[in-house]
Coordinates of C-alpha atoms and ligand atoms in Angstrom, one line a residue:
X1 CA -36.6 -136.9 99.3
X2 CA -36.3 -133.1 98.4
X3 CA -33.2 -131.1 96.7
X4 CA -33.1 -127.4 95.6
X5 CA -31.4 -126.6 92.4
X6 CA -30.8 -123.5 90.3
X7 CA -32.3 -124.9 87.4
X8 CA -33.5 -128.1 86.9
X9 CA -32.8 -130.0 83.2
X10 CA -35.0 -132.5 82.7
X11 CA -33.1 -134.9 79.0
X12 CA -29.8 -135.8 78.5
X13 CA -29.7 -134.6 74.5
X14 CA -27.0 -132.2 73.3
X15 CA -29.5 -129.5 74.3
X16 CA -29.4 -130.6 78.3
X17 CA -26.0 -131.6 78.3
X18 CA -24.8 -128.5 76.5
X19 CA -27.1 -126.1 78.6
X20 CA -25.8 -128.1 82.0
X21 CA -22.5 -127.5 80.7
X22 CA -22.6 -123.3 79.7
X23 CA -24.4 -122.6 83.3
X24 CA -22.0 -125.0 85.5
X25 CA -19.2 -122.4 83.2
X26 CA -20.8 -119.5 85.4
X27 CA -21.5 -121.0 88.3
X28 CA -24.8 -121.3 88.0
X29 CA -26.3 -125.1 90.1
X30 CA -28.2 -127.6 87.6
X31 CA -29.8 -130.8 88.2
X32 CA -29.7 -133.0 84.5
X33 CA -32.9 -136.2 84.4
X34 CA -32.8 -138.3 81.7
X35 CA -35.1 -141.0 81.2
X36 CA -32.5 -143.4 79.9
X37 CA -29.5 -145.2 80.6
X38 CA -25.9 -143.8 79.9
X39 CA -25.1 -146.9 77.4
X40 CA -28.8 -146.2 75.6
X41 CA -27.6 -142.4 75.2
X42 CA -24.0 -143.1 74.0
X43 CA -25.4 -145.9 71.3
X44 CA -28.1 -143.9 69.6
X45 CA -27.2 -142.8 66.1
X46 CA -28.2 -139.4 65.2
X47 CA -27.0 -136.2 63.2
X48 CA -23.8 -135.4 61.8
X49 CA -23.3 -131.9 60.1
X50 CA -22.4 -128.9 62.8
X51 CA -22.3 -125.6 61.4
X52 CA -19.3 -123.6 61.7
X53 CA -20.4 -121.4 63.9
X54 CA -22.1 -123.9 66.3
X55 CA -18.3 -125.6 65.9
X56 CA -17.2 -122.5 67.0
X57 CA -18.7 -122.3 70.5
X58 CA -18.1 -125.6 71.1
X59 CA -14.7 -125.4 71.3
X60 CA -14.7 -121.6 72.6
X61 CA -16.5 -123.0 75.2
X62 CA -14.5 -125.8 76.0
X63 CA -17.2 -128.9 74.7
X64 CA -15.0 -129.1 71.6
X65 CA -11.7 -130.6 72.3
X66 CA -12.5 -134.1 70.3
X67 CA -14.9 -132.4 67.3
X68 CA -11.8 -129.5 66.7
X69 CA -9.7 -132.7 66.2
X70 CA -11.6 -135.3 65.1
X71 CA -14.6 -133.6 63.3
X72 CA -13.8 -133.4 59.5
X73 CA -14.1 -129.6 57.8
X74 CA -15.9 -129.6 54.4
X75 CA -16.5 -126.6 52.5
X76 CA -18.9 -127.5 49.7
X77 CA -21.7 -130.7 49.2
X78 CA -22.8 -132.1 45.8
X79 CA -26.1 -131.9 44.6
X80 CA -27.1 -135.2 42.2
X81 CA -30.0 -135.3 39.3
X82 CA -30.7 -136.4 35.8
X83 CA -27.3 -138.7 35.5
X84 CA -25.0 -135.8 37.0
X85 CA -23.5 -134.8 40.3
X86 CA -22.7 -130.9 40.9
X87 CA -20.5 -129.5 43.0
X88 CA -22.3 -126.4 45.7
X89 CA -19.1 -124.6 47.3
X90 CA -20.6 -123.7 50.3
X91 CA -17.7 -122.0 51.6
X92 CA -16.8 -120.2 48.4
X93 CA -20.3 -118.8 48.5
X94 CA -20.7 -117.9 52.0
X95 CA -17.9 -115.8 53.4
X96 CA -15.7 -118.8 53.4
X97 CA -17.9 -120.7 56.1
X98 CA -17.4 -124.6 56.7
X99 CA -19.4 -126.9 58.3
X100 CA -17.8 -130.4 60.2
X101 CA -18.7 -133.6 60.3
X102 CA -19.1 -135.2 63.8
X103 CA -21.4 -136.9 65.3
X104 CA -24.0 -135.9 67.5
X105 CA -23.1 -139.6 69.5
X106 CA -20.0 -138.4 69.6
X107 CA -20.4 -135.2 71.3
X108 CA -23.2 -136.4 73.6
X109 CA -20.7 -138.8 74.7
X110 CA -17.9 -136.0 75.2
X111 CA -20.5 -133.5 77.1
X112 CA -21.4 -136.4 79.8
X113 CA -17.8 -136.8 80.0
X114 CA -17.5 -133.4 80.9
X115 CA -20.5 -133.5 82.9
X116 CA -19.2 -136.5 85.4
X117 CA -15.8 -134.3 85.6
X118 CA -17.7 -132.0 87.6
X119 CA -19.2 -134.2 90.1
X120 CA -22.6 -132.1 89.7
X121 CA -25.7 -134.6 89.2
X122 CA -26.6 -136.1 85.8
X123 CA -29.0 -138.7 86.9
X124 CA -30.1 -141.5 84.3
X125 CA -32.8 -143.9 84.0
X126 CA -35.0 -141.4 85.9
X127 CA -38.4 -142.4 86.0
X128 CA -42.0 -140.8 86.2
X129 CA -40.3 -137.7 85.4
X130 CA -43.3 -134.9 85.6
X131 CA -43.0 -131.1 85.8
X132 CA -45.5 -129.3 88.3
X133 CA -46.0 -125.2 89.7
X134 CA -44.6 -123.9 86.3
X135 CA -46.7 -120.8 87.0
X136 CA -45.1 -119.7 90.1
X137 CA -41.8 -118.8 91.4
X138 CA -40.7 -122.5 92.4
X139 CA -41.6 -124.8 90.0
X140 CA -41.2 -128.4 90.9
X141 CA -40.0 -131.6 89.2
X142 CA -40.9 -135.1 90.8
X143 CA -39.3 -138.4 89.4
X144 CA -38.6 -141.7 90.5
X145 CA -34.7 -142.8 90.6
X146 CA -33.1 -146.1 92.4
X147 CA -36.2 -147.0 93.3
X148 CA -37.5 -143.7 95.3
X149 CA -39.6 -141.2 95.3
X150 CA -38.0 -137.7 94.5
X151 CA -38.7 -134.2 93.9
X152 CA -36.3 -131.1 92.7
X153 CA -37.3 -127.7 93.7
X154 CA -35.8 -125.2 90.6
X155 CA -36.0 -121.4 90.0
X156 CA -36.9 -122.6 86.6
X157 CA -37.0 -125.8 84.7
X158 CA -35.3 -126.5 80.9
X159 CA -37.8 -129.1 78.7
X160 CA -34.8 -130.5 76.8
X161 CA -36.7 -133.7 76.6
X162 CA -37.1 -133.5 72.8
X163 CA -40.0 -134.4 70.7
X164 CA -41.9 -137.1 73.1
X165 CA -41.0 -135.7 76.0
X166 CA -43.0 -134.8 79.4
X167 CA -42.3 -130.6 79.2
X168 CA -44.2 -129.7 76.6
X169 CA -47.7 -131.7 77.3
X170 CA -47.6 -130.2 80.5
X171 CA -47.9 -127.0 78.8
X172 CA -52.2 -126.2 79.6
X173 CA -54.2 -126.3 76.5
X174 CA -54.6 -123.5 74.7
X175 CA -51.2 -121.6 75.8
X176 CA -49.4 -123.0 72.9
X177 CA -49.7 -122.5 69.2
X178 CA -48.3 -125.4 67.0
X179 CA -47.4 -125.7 63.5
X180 CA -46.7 -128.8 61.4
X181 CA -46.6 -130.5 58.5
X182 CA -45.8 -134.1 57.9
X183 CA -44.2 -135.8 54.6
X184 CA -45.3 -139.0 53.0
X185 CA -42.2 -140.8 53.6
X186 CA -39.1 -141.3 55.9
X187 CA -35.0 -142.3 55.4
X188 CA -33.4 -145.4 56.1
X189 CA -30.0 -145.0 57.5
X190 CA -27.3 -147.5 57.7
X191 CA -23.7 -146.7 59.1
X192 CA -21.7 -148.7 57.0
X193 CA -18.0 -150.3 58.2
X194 CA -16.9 -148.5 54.6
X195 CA -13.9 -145.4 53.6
X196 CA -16.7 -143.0 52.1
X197 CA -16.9 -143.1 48.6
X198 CA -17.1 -139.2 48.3
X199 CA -15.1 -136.5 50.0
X200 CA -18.2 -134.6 50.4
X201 CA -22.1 -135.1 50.8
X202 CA -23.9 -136.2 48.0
X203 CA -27.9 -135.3 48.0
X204 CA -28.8 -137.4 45.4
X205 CA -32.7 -136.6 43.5
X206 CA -33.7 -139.9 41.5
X207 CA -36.4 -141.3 39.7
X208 CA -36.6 -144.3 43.2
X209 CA -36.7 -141.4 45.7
X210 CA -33.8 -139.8 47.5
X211 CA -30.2 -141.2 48.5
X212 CA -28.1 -139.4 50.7
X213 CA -24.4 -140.3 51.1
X214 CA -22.6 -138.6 54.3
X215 CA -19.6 -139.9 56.4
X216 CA -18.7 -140.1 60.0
X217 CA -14.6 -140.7 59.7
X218 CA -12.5 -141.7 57.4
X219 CA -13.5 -145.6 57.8
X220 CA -17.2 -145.1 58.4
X221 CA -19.8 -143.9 55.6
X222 CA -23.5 -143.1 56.7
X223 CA -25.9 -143.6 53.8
X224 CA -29.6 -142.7 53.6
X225 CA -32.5 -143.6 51.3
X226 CA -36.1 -142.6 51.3
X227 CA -38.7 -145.2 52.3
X228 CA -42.2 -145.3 53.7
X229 CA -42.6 -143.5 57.2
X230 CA -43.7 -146.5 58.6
X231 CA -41.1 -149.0 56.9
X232 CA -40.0 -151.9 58.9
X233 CA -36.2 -151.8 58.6
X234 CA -36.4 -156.0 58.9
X235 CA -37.8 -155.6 55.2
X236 CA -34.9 -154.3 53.7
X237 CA -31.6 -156.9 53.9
X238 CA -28.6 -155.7 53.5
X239 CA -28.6 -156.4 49.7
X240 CA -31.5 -154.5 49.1
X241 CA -30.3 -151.7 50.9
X242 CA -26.8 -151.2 49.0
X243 CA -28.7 -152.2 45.6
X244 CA -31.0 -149.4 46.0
X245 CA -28.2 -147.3 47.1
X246 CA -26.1 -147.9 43.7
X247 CA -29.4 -146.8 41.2
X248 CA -30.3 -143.7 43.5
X249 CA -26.1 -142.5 43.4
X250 CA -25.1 -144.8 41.2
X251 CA -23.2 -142.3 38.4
X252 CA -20.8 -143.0 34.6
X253 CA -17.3 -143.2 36.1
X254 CA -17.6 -143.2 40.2
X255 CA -18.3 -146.2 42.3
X256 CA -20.3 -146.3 45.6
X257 CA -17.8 -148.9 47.8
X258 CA -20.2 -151.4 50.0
X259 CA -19.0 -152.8 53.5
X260 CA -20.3 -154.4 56.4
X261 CA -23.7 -152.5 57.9
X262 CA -23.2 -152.1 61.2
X263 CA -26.5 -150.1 62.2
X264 CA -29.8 -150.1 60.2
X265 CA -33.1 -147.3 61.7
X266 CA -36.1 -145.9 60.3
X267 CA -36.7 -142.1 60.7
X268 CA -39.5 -140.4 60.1
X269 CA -40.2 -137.3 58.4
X270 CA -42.1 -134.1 60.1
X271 CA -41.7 -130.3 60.7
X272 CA -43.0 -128.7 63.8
X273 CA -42.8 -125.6 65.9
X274 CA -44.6 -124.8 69.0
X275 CA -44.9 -121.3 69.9
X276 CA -44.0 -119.5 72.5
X277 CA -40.8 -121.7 73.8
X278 CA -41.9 -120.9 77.0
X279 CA -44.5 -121.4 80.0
X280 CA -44.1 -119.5 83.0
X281 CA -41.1 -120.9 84.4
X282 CA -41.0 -123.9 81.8
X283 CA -38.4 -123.2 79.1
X284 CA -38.4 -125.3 76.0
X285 CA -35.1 -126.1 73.9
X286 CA -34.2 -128.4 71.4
X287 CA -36.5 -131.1 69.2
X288 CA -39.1 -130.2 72.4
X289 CA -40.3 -127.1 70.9
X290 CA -39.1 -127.9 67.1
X291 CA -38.3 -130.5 64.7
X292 CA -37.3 -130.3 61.2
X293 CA -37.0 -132.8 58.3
X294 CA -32.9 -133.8 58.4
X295 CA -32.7 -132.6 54.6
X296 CA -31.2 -129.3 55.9
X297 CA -29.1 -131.1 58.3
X298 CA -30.4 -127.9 60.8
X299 CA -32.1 -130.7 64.2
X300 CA -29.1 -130.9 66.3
X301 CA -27.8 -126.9 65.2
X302 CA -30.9 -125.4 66.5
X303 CA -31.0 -127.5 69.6
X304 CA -27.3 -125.9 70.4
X305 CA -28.5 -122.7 69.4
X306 CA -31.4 -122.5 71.8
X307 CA -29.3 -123.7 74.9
X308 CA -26.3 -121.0 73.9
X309 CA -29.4 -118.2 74.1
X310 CA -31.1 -119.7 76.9
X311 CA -27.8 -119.7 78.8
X312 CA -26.7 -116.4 78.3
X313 CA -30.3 -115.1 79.5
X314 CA -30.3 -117.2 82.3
X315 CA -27.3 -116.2 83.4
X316 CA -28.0 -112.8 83.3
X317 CA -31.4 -113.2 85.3
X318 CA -30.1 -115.2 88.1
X319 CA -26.6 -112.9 88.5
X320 CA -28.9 -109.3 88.3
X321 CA -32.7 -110.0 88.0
X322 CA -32.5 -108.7 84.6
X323 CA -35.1 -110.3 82.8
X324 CA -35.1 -108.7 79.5
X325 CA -33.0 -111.4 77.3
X326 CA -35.3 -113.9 79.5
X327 CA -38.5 -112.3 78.2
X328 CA -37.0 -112.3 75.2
X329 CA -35.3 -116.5 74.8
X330 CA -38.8 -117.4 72.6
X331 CA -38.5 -114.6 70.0
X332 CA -34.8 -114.8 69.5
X333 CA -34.9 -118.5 69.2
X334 CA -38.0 -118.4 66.8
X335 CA -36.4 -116.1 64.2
X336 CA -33.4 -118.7 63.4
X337 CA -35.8 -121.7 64.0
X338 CA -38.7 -120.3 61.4
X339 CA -35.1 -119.8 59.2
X340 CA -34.6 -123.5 59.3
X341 CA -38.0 -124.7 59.2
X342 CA -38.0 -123.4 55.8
X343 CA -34.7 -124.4 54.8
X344 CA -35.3 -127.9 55.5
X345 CA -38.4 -128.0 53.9
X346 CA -37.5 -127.0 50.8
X347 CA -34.8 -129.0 50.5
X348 CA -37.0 -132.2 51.3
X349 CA -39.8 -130.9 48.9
X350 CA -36.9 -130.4 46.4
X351 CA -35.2 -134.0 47.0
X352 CA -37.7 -136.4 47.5
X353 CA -40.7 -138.0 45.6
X354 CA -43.9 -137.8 47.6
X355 CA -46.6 -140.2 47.8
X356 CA -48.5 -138.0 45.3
X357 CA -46.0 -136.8 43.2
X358 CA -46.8 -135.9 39.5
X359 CA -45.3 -135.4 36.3
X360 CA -45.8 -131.1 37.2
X361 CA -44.1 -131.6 40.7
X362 CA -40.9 -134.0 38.8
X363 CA -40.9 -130.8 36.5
X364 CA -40.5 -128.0 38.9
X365 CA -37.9 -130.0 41.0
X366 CA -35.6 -130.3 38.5
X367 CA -36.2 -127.2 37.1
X368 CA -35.3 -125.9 40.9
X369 CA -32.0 -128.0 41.0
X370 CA -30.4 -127.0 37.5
X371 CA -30.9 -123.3 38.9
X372 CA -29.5 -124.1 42.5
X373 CA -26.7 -125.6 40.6
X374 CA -26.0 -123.3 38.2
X375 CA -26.8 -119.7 39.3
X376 CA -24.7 -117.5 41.8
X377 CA -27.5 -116.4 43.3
X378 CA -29.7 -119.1 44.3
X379 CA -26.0 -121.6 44.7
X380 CA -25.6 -118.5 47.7
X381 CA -28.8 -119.2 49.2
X382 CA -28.5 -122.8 49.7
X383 CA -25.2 -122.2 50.6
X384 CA -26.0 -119.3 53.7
X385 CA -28.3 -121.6 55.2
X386 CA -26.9 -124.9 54.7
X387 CA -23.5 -123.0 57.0
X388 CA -26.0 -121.6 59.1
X389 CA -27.2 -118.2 59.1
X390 CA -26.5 -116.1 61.9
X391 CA -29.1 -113.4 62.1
X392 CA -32.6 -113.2 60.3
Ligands
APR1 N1 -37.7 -137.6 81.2 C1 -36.3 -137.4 81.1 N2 -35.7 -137.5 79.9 C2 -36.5 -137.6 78.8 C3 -37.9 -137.8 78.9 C4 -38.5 -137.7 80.2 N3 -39.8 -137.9 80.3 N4 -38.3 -137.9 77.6 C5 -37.3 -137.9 76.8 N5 -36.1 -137.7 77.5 C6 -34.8 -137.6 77.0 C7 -34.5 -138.5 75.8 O1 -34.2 -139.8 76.2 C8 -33.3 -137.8 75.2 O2 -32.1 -138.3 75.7 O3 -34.5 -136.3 76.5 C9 -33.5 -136.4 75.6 C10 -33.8 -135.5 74.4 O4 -32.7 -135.5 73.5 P1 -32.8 -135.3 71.9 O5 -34.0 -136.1 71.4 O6 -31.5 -135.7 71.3 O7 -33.2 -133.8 71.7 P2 -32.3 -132.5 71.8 O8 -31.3 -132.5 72.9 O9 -33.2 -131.4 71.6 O10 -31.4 -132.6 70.4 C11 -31.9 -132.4 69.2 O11 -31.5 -134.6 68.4 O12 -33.3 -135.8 67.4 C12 -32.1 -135.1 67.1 O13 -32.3 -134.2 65.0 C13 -32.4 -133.9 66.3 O14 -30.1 -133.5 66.1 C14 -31.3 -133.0 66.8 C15 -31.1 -133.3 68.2
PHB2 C1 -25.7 -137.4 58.6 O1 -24.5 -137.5 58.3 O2 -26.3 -138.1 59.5 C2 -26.6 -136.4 57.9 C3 -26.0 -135.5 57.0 C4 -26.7 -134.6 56.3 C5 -28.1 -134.5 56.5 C6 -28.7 -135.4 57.4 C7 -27.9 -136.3 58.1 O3 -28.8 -133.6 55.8

């Protein structure tokens, strides 16, 4: 069976969904594939912090309805070492900029909402999904779905199929360059059935390796401590979990409230960028052309950034043949991506303790913090990034 489509999406993520959702907004046709089902992609817990300005288009845009009620401003995060918590007031320090708390589930869930709302395909639990002729003028995707064979003729294709997805190895060897780095260790996260303990985000440095306390309402706290990359989530009961938490942000005078855990994963740790974000007709958005540690809280930002760009230049390419914001998608995307590759490493090499850590590295790190927490100038440069910077 063979269909025609303007441009075919292959991954369901907030980059597919959102980019399914600007073109439909200009009348341009998409086909969306995702490998899994619609229960697997409403379940899986990811990111939390949008920036304010990725807020913004959401809700300009009409994806936003539920984050502009529901989603929880903050305007500053706490930075924890040596015994003592300080205060970083983001917005203070950057032009009164917030970011929200909301998760990523959360707004998946609301952009396949809007998705089914207008009847245009979103097909799950597509299989054999492979991404063929990217060098000419009709690039081809094939796939399996209710048992058939398919295939989707697209003026171009999206690879919003994140990090172990299909686009990106089809790329032919040699086209790309990649960068990367991996870290020593990962973060357990547990979503915890728990009011938050703290208004705000804690980032906590400690002697054990890093904590992280964050929230995703009122009722629900998500807590994070570093581990091994490779831990097994089965080793660490529930007891072990909440007794590491209280040493890493345990603090004189404040108490870290325990409750039922609800969801317990393993992440691992890595930075990478693939460059150029394209391939003939191939575009890449999203965790399939970069991933960053989630110290800077940046993954699911840039994935909405990429799409926003990618829209507008598609838009303008299939309404008048001009090419030019086209041509340029990769650049523009790359500047704000290379931004947040750096943020997020630093803040991980800040935070954490790495495998081979030593008394010089413990030095500089807090050396680093007690400046970050108590100068204007280097409080502002956490803060510009951590709300997201617009232009680099
Ligand atoms: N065919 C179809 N879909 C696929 C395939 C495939 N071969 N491989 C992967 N997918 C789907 C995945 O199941 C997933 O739903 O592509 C989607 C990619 O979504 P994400 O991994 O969420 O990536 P992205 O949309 O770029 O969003 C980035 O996710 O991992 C976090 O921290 C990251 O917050 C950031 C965000
Ligand atoms: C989260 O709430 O899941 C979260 C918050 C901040 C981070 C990473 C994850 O840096």
């Amino acid at each position: 069976m063979s269909t025609r489509t303007q441009v075919g999406i292959v991954g369901a993520g907030p980059a597919g969904l959102m980019l399914g959702h600007l073109l439909h907004r200009e009348g341009i046709d998409t086909v969306i594939l995702e490998a899994r089902s619609r229960e697997y992609v409403g379940a899986r817990i990811r990111a939390g912090v949008v920036e304010q300005g990725i807020a913004d288009i959401l809700i300009e845009t009409g994806a936003g309805e539920r984050l502009g009620r529901e989603g929880l401003v903050h305007q500053g995060i706490a930075l924890q070492f040596d015994g003592e918590r300080h205060r970083v007031p983001l917005s203070d320090l950057a032009d009164g900029r917030t970011i929200v708390i909301y998760g990523q589930t959360e707004l998946v869930k609301d952009l396949i909402g809007l998705r089914l709302e207008t009847g245009r395909p979103l097909h799950f639990e597509a299989d054999d999904v492979s991404v063929h002729d990217l060098e000419t003028d009709r690039p081809l995707i094939r796939y399996r779905h209710e048992g058939r064979d398919r295939q989707l003729e697209c003026d171009v294709v999206a690879g919003c199929d994140g990090f172990h997805g299909v686009c990106r190895p089809s790329i032919p060897t040699g086209v790309l360059s990649e960068f990367s780095r991996e870290y020593s260790f990962g973060w357990l996260g547990i979503l915890a059935a728990v009011a938050p303990s703290s208004d705000e985000l804690v980032y906590a440095h400690h002697e054990h390796g890093f904590a992280l306390l964050s929230l995703r309402s009122p009722e629900l706290s998500r807590l994070y401590i570093q581990c091994r990359p490779d831990e097994d989530p089965a080793g660490w009961p529930d007891d072990r979990i909440w007794e590491a938490l209280q040493t890493r942000l345990g603090l004189e005078g404040w108490t870290l409230a325990e409750g039922p855990i609800l969801e317990k994963g393993v992440t691992g740790m890595r930075s990478y960028v693939c460059e150029p974000m394209r391939h003939g007709r191939l575009f890449l958005a999203g965790d399939a052309a970069h991933i960053v540690p989630p110290t800077g809280a940046k993954g699911l930002n840039l994935a909405l950034h990429d799409v926003c760009v990618l829209a507008a230049a598609l838009t303008d390419w299939l309404r008048s043949g001009d090419a030019a914001a086209l041509d340029a998608y990769s650049d523009t995307c790359l500047r704000r991506v290379w931004r947040a590759e750096h943020f997020s490493w630093w803040m991980t090499q800040m935070l954490h303790r790495a495998e081979d850590h030593d008394p010089f590295d413990l030095k500089l790190q807090l050396s680093q913090l007690r400046y970050v927490t108590s100068s204007d100038a280097a409080a502002t440069t956490l803060a510009e990034n951590y709300v997201g910077l617009e232009t680099v």
